[in-house]
mmCIF file of C-alpha atoms in Angstrom:
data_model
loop_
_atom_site.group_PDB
_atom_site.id
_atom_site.type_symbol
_atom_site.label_atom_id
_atom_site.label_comp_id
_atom_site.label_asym_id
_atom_site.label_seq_id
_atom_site.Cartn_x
_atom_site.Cartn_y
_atom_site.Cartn_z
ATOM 1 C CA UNK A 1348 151.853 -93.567 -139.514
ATOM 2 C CA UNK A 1349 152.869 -97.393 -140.241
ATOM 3 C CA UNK A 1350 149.664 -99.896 -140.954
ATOM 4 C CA UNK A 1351 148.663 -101.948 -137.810
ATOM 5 C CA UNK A 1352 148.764 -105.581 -137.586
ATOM 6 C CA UNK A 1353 145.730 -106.856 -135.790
ATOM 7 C CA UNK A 1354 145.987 -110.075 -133.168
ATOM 8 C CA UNK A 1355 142.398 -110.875 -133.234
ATOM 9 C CA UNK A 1356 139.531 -110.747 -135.704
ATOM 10 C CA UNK A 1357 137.479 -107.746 -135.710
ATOM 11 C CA UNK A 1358 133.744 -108.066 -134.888
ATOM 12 C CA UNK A 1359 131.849 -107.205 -137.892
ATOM 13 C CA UNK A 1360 128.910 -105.716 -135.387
ATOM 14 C CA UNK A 1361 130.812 -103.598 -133.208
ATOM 15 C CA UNK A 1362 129.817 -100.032 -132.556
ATOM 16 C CA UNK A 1363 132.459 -99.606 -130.444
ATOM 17 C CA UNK A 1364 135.266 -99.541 -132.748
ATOM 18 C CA UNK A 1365 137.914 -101.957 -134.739
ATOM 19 C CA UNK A 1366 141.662 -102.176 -133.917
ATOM 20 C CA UNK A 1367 142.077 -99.375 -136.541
ATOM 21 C CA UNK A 1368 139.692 -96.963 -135.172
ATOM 22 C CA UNK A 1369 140.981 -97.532 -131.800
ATOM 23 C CA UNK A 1370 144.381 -96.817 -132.518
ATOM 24 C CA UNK A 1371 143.338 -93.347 -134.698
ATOM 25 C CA UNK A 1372 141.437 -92.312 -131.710
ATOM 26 C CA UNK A 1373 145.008 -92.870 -129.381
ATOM 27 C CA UNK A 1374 146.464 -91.762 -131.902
ATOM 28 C CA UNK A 1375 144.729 -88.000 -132.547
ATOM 29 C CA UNK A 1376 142.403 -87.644 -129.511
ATOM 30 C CA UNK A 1377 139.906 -85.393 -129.830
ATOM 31 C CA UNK A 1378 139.063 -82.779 -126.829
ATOM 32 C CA UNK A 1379 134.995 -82.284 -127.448
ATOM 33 C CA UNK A 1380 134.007 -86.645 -128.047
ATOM 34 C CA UNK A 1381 135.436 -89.262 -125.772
ATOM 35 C CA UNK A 1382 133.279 -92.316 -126.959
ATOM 36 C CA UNK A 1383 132.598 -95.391 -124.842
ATOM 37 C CA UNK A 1384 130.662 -98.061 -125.362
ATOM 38 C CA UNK A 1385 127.407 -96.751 -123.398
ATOM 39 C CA UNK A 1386 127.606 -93.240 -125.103
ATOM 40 C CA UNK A 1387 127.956 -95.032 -129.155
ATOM 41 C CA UNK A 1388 125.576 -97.628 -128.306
ATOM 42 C CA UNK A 1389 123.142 -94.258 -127.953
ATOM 43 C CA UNK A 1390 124.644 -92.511 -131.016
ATOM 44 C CA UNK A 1391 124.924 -95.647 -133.377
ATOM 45 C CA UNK A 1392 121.544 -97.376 -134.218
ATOM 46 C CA UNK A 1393 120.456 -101.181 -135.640
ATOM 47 C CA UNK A 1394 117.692 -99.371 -137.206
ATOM 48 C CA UNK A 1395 116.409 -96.644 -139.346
ATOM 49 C CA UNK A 1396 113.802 -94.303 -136.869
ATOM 50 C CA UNK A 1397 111.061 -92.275 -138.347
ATOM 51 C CA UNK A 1398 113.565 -89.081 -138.571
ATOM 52 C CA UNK A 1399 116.252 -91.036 -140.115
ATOM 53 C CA UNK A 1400 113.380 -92.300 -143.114
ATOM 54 C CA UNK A 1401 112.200 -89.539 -143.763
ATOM 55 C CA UNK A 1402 115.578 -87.520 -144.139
ATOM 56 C CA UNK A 1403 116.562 -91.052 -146.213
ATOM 57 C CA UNK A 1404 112.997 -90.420 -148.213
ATOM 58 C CA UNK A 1405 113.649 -86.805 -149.161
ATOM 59 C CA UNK A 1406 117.025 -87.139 -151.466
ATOM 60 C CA UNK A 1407 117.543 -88.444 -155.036
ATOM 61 C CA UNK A 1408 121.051 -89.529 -154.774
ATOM 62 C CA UNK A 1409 123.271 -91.120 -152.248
ATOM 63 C CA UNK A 1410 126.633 -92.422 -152.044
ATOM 64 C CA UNK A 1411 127.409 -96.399 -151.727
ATOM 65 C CA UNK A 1412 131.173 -97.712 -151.024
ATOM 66 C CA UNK A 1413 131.861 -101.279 -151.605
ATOM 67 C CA UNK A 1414 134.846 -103.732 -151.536
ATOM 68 C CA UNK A 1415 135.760 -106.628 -153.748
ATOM 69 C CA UNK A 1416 137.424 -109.673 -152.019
ATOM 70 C CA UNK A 1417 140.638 -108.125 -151.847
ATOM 71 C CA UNK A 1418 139.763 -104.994 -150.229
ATOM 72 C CA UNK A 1419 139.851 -102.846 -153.220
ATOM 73 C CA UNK A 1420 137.163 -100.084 -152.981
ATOM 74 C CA UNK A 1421 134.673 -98.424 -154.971
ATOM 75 C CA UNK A 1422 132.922 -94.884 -154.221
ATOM 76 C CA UNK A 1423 129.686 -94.810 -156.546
ATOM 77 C CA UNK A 1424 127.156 -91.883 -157.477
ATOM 78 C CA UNK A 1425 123.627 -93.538 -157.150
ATOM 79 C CA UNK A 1426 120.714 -91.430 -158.562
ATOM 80 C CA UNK A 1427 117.435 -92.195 -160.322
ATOM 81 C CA UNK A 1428 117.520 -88.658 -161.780
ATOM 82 C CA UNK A 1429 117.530 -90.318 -165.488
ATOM 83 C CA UNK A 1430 115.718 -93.225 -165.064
ATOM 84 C CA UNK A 1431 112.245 -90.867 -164.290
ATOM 85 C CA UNK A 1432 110.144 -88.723 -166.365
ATOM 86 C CA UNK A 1433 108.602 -85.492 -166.083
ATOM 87 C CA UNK A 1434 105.415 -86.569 -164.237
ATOM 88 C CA UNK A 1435 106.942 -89.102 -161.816
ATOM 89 C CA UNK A 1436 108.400 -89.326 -158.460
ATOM 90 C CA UNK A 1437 110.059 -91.574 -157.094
ATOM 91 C CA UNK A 1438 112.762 -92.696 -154.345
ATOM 92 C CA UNK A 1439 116.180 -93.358 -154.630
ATOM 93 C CA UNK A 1440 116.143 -95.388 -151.172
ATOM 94 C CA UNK A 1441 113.360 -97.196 -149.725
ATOM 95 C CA UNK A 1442 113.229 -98.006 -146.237
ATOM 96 C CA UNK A 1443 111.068 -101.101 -144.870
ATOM 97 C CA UNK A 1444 108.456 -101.066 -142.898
ATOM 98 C CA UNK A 1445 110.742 -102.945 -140.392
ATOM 99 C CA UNK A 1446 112.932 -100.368 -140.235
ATOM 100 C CA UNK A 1447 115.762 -102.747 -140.709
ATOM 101 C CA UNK A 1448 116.236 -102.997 -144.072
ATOM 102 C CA UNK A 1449 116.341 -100.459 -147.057
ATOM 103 C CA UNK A 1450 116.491 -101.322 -150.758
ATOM 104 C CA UNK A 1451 117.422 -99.180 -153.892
ATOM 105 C CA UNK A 1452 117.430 -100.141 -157.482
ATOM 106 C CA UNK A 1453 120.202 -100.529 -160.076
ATOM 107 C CA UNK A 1454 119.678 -99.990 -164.169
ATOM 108 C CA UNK A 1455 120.691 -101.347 -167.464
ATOM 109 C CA UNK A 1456 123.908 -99.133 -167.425
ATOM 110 C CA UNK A 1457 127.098 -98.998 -166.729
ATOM 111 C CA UNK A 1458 126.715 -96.370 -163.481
ATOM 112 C CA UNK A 1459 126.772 -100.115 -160.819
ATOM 113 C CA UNK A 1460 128.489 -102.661 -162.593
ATOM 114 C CA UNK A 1461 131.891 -102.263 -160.606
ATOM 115 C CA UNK A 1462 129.226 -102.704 -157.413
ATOM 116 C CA UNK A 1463 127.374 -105.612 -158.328
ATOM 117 C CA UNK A 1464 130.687 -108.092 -158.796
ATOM 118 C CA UNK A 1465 131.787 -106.466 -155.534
ATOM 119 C CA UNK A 1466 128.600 -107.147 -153.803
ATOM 120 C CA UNK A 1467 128.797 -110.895 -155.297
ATOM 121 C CA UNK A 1468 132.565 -111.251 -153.336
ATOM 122 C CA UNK A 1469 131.777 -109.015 -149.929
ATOM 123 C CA UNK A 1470 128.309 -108.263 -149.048
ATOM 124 C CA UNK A 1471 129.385 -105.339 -146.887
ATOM 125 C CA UNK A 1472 128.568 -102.016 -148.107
ATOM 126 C CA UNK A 1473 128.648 -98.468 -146.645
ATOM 127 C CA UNK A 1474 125.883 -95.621 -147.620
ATOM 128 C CA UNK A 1475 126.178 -92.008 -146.998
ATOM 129 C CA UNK A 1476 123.165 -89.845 -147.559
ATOM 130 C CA UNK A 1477 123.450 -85.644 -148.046
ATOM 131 C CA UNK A 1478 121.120 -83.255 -147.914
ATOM 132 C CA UNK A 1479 122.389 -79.972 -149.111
ATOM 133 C CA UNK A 1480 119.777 -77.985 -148.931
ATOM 134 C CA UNK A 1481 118.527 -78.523 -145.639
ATOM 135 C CA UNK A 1482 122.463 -79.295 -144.550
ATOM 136 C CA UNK A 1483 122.713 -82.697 -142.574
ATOM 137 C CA UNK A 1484 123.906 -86.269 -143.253
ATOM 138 C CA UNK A 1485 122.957 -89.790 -142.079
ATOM 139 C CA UNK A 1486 125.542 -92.669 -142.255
ATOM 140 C CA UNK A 1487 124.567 -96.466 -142.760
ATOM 141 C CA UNK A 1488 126.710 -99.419 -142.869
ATOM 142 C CA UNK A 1489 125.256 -102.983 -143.717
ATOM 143 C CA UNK A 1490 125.278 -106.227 -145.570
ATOM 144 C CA UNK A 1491 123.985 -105.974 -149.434
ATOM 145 C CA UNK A 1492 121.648 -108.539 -150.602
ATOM 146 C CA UNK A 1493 121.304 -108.436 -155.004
ATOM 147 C CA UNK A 1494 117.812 -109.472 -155.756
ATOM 148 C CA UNK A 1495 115.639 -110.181 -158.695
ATOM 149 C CA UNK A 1496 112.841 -107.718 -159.504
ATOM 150 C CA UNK A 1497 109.185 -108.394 -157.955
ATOM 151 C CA UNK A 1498 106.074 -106.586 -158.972
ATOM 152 C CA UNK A 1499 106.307 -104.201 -155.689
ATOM 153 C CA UNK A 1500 109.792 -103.550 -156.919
ATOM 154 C CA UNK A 1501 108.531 -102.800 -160.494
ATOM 155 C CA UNK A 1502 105.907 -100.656 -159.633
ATOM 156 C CA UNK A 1503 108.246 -98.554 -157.875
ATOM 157 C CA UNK A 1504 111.171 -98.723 -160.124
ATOM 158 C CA UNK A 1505 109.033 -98.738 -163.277
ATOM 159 C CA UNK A 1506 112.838 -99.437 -165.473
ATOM 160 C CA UNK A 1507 115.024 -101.009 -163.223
ATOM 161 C CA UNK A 1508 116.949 -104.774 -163.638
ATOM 162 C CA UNK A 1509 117.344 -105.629 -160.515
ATOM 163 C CA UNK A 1510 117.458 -103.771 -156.953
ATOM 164 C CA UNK A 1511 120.135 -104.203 -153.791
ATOM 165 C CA UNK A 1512 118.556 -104.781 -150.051
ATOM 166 C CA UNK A 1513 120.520 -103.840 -147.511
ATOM 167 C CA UNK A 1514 120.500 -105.193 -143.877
ATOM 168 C CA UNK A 1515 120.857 -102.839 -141.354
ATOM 169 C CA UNK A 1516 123.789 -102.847 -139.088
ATOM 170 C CA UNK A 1517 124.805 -99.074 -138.066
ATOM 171 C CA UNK A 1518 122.661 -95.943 -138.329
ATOM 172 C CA UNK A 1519 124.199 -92.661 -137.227
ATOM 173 C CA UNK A 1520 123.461 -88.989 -138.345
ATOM 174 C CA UNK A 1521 126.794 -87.123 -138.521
ATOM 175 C CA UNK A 1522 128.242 -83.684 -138.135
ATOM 176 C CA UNK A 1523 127.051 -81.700 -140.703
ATOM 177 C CA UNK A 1524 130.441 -79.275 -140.541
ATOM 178 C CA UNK A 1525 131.820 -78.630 -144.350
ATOM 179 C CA UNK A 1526 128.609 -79.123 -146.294
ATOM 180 C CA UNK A 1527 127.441 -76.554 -148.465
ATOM 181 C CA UNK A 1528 124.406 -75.413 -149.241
ATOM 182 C CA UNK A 1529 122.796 -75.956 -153.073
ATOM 183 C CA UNK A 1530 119.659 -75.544 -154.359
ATOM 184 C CA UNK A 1531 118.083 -77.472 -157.262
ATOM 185 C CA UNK A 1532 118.271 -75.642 -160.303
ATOM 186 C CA UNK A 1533 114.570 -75.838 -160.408
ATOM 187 C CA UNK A 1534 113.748 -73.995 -157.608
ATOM 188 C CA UNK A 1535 116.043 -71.140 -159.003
ATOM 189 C CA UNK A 1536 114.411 -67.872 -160.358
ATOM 190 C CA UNK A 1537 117.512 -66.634 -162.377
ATOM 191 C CA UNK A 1538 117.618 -67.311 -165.884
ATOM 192 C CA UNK A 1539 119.236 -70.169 -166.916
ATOM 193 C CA UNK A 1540 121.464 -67.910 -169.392
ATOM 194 C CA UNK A 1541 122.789 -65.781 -166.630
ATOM 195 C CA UNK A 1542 122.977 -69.538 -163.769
ATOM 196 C CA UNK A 1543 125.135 -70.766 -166.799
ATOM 197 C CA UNK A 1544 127.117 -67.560 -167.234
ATOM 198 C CA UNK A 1545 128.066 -67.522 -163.193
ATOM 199 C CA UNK A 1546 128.596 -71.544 -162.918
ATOM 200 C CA UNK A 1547 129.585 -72.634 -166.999
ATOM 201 C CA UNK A 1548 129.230 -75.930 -167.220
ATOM 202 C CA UNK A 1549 131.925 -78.530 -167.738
ATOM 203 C CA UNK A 1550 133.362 -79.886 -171.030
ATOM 204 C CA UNK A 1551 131.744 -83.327 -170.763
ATOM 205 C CA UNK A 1552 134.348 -84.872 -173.079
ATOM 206 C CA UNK A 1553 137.145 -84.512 -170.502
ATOM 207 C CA UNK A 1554 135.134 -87.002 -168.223
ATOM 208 C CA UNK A 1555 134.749 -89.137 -171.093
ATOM 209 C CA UNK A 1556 138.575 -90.839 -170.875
ATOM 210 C CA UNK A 1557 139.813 -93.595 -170.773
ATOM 211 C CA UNK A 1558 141.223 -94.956 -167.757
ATOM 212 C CA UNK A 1559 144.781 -93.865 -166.618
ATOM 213 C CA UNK A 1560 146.826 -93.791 -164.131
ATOM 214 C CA UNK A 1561 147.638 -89.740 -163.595
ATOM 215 C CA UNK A 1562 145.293 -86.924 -163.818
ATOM 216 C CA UNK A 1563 145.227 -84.815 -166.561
ATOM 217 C CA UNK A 1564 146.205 -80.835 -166.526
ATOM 218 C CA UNK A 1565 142.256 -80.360 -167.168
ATOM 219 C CA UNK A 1566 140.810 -83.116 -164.468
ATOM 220 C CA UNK A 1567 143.217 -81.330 -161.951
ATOM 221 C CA UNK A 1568 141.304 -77.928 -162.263
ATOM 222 C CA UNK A 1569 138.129 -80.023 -161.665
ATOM 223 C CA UNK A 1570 139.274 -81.629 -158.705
ATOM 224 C CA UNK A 1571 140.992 -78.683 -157.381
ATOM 225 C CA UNK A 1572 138.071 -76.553 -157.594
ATOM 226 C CA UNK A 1573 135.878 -78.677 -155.707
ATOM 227 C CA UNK A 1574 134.019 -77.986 -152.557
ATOM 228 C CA UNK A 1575 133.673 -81.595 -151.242
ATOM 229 C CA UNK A 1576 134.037 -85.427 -152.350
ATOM 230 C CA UNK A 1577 133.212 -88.927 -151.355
ATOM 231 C CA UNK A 1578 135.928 -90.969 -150.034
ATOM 232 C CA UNK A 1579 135.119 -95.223 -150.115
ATOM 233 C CA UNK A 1580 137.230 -97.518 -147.626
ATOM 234 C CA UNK A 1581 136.906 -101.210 -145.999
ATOM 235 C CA UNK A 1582 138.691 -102.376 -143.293
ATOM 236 C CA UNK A 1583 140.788 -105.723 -143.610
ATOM 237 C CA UNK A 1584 137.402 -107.556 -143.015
ATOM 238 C CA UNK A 1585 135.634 -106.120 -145.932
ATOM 239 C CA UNK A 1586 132.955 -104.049 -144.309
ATOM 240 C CA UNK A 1587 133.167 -101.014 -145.828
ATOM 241 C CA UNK A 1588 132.238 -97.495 -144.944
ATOM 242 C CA UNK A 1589 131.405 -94.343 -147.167
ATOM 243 C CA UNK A 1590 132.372 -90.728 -146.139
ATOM 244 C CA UNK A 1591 132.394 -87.312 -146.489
ATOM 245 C CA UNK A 1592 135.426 -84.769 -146.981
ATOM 246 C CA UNK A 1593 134.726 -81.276 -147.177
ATOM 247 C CA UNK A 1594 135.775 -77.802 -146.894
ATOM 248 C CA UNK A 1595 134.495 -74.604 -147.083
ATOM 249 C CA UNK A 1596 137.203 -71.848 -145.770
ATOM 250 C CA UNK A 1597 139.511 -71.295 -143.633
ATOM 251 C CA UNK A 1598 137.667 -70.191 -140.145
ATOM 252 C CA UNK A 1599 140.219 -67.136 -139.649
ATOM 253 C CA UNK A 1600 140.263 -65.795 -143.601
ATOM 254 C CA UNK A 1601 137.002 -67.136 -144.831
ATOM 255 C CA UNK A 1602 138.987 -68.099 -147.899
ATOM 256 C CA UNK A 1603 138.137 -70.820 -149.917
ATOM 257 C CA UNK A 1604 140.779 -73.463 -149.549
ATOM 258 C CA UNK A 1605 140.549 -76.247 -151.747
ATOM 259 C CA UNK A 1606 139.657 -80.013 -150.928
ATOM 260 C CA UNK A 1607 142.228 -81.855 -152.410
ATOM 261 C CA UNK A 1608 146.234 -80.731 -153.961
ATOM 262 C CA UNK A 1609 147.340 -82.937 -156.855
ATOM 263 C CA UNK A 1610 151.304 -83.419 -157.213
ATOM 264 C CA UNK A 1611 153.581 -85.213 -158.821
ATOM 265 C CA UNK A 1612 152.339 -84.782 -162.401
ATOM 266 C CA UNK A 1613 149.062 -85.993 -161.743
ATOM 267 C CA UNK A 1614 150.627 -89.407 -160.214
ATOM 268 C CA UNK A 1615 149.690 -87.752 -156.495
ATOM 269 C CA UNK A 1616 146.953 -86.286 -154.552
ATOM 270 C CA UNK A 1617 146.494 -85.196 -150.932
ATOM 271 C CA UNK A 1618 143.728 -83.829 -148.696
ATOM 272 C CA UNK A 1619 143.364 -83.002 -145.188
ATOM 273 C CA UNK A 1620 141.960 -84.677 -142.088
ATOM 274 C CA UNK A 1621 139.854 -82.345 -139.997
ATOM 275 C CA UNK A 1622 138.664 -83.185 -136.355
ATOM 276 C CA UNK A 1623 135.659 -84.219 -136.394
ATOM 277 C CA UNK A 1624 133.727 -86.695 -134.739
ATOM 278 C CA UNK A 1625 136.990 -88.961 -133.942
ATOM 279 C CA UNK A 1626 135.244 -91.839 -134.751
ATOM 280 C CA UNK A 1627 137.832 -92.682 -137.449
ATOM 281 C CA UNK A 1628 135.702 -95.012 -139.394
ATOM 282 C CA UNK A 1629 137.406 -93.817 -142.664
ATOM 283 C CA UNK A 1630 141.447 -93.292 -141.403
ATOM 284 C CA UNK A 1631 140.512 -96.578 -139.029
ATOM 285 C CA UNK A 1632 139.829 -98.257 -142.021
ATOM 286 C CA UNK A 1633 142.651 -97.293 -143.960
ATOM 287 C CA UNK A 1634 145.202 -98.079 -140.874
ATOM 288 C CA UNK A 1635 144.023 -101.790 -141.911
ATOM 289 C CA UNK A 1636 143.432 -101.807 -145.765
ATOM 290 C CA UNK A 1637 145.036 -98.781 -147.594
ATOM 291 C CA UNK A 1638 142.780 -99.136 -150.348
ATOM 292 C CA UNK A 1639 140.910 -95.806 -151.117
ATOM 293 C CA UNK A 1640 138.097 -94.997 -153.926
ATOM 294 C CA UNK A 1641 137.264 -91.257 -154.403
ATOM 295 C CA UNK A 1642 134.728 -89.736 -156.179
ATOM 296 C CA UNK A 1643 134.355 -85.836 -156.777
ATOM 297 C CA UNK A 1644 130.623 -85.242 -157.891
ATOM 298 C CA UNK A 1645 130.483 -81.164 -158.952
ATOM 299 C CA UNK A 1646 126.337 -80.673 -158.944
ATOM 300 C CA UNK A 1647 126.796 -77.297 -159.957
ATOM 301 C CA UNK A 1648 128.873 -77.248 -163.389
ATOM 302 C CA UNK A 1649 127.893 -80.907 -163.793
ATOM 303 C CA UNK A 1650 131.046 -83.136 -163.599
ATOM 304 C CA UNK A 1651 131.979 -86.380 -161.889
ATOM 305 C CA UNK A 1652 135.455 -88.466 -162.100
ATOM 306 C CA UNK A 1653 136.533 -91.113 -159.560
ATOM 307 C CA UNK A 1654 140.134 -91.837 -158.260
ATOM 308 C CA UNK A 1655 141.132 -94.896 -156.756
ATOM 309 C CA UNK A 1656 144.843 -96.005 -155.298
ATOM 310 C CA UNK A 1657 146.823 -96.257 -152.114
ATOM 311 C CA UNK A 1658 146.321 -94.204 -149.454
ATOM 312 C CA UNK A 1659 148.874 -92.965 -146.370
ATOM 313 C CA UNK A 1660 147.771 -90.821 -143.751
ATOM 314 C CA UNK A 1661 150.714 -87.997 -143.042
ATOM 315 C CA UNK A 1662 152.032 -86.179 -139.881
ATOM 316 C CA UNK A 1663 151.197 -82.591 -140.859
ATOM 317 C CA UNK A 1664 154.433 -80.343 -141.909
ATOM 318 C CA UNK A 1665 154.840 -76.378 -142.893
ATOM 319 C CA UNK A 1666 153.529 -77.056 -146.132
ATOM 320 C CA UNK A 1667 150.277 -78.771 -145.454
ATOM 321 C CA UNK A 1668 149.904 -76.039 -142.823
ATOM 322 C CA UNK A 1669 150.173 -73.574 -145.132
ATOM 323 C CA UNK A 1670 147.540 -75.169 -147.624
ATOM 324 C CA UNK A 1671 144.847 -76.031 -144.918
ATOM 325 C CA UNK A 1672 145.772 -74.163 -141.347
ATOM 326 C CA UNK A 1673 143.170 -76.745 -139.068
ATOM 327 C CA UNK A 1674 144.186 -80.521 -140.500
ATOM 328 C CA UNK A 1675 145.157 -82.592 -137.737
ATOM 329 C CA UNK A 1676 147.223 -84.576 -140.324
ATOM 330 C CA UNK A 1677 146.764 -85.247 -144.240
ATOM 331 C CA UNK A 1678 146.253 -88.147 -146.819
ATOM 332 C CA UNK A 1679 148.829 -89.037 -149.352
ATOM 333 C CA UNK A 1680 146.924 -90.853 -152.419
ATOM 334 C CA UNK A 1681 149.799 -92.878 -154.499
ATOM 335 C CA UNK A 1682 146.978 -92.538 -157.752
ATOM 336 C CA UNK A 1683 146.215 -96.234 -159.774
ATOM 337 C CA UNK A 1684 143.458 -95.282 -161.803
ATOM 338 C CA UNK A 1685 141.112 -92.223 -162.906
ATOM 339 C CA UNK A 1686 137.718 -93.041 -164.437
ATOM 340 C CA UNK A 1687 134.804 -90.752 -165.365
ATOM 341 C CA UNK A 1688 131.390 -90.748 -165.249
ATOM 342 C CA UNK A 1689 127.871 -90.168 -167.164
ATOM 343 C CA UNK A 1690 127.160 -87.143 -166.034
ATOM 344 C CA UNK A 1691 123.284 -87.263 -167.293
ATOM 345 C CA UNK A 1692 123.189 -89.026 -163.954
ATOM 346 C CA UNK A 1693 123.309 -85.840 -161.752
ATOM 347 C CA UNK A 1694 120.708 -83.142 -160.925
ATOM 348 C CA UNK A 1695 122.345 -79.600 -161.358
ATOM 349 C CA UNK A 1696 121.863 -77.441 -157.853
ATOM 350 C CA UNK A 1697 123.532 -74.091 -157.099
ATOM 351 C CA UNK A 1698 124.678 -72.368 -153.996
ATOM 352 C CA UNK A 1699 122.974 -68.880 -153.574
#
């Protein structure tokens, strides 16, 4: 599948669908969803509801994807979980009492600096929020706004630099197909002994590398093992989108098939496209800017790396089909660069 030219310029504000999405949803129509305007005008909100910020409310991380001015993405982990003590709570995400807007803080490390000079080029950003416990996900897509610290700000954020507010321009829950459920480790009654002895934890000096342009024998197992990741893309007008790419089995075998197949000596890495709810924000985006940021967060053995590069969406053939029986087609990932993580930054869960 060849990358689209466009003949007009997209509308930054319209739920119905860019050129790219368009053509993905001619292009691989789906039998259950056949969206018009009336019925995603219903699905795809300006603003947060009460449901919507509470769900938002109840998690400590989230996902952000942003886009510098030449449509390269970024797919960022964005918890507080380090920046609180034992006796305080606080919010990841805030929404405002408008609705409208939502705000989140940033710290004095190196976990948002990629996102701040992106934010400073293209304003657009794309947020995806997962709750694995309670299994759902809420998508939000807006224009980022870097602001200096107030006194509210501080009193919520007791050690944060700065915070990000985001205006409001799409609000959608999504199909909660492929998520798996974790619990925090906290609210486990096994022994931490025997939890580490099931799930051993990562080597935390293999995400401590520097930057390259393959993946290593050792980052392959980790991404290869993986349940899910975060995928960040931007159309060619910079509004960006974040998503989700899971999978948990093959419906027929109830094997575990993996998420993602590296190749090439680490040089290149493929995953599958499931139906879903054809929207085609992500493969939509990626017909117009084939710019892709990736980021595989493992909450269980504590591990995070990020891949960025170009991305191709595939025709299936016998050998995809033989990896992962139900993808409509596949993503080819021609790998630029690999960069790890702190991973102090993420709260350990477990599935039971």
């Amino acid at each position: 599948m060849n990358k689209i030219t466009v003949d007009k310029p997209i509308i930054p504000d319209n739920r119905f669908g860019h050129d790219g999405e368009l053509e993905m949803r001619r292009r691989l129509p789906s039998p259950i969803y056949q969206w018009d305007k009336f019925t995603l005008n219903n699905m795809i909100q300006r603003e947060v509801g009460l449901g919507m910020s509470r769900f938002i409310g109840a998690q400590n991380f989230f996902f952000v994807a942003t886009s510098d001015k030449n449509g390269n993405c970024d797919a960022s982990f964005i918890s507080t979980f380090t920046h609180q003590k034992i006796d305080e709570i606080f919010p990841t995400c805030l929404i405002l009492d408008n609705r409208k807007e939502l705000i989140f803080p940033y710290f004095d490390d190196d976990t948002f600096v990629k996102n701040i000079k992106n934010i400073k080029e293209n304003p657009h950003v794309g947020l995806i929020f997962i709750d694995f416990i309670r299994i759902g996900r809420i998508r939000i897509n807006g224009k980022a706004f870097l602001e200096e610290l107030t006194d509210e700000v501080k009193a919520i954020w007791p050690r944060c630099v700065g915070y990000v507010r985001v205006l409001i321009e799409h609000a959608y829950g999504n199909c909660p197909a492929r998520i798996p459920k974790l619990y925090p480790i906290e609210l486990i009654e096994n022994d931490l002994n025997e939890v580490n002895q099931l799930y051993p934890l990562w080597e935390h000096s293999i995400f401590q590398l520097r930057k390259s342009n393959k993946i290593e024998l050792e980052l392959v197992e980790f991404i290869e093992s993986q349940s899910f990741f975060f995928i960040a893309t931007a159309n060619n007008d910079g509004h960006c989108d974040a998503s989700f790419r899971g999978t948990q089995g093959d419906h027929g075998s109830g094997k575990k098939l993996p998420v993602a197949k590296v190749f090439n000596d680490g040089k290149t890495l493929i995953f599958p496209d499931y139906s879903g709810n054809a929207l085609y924000n992500s493969l939509g985006n990626i017909l117009l800017n084939p710019k892709i940021s990736m980021v595989f967060v493992d909450f269980t053995r504590i591990g995070i790396l990020k891949v960025t590069g170009q991305v191709f969406i595939e025709e299936v053939n016998t050998d995809v089909k033989n990896i992962w029986p139900e993808a409509q087609a596949f993503l080819r990932v021609e790998i630029e660069e690999i960069d790890g993580n702190c991973t102090e930054i993420i709260p350990r869960m477990i599935p039971l």
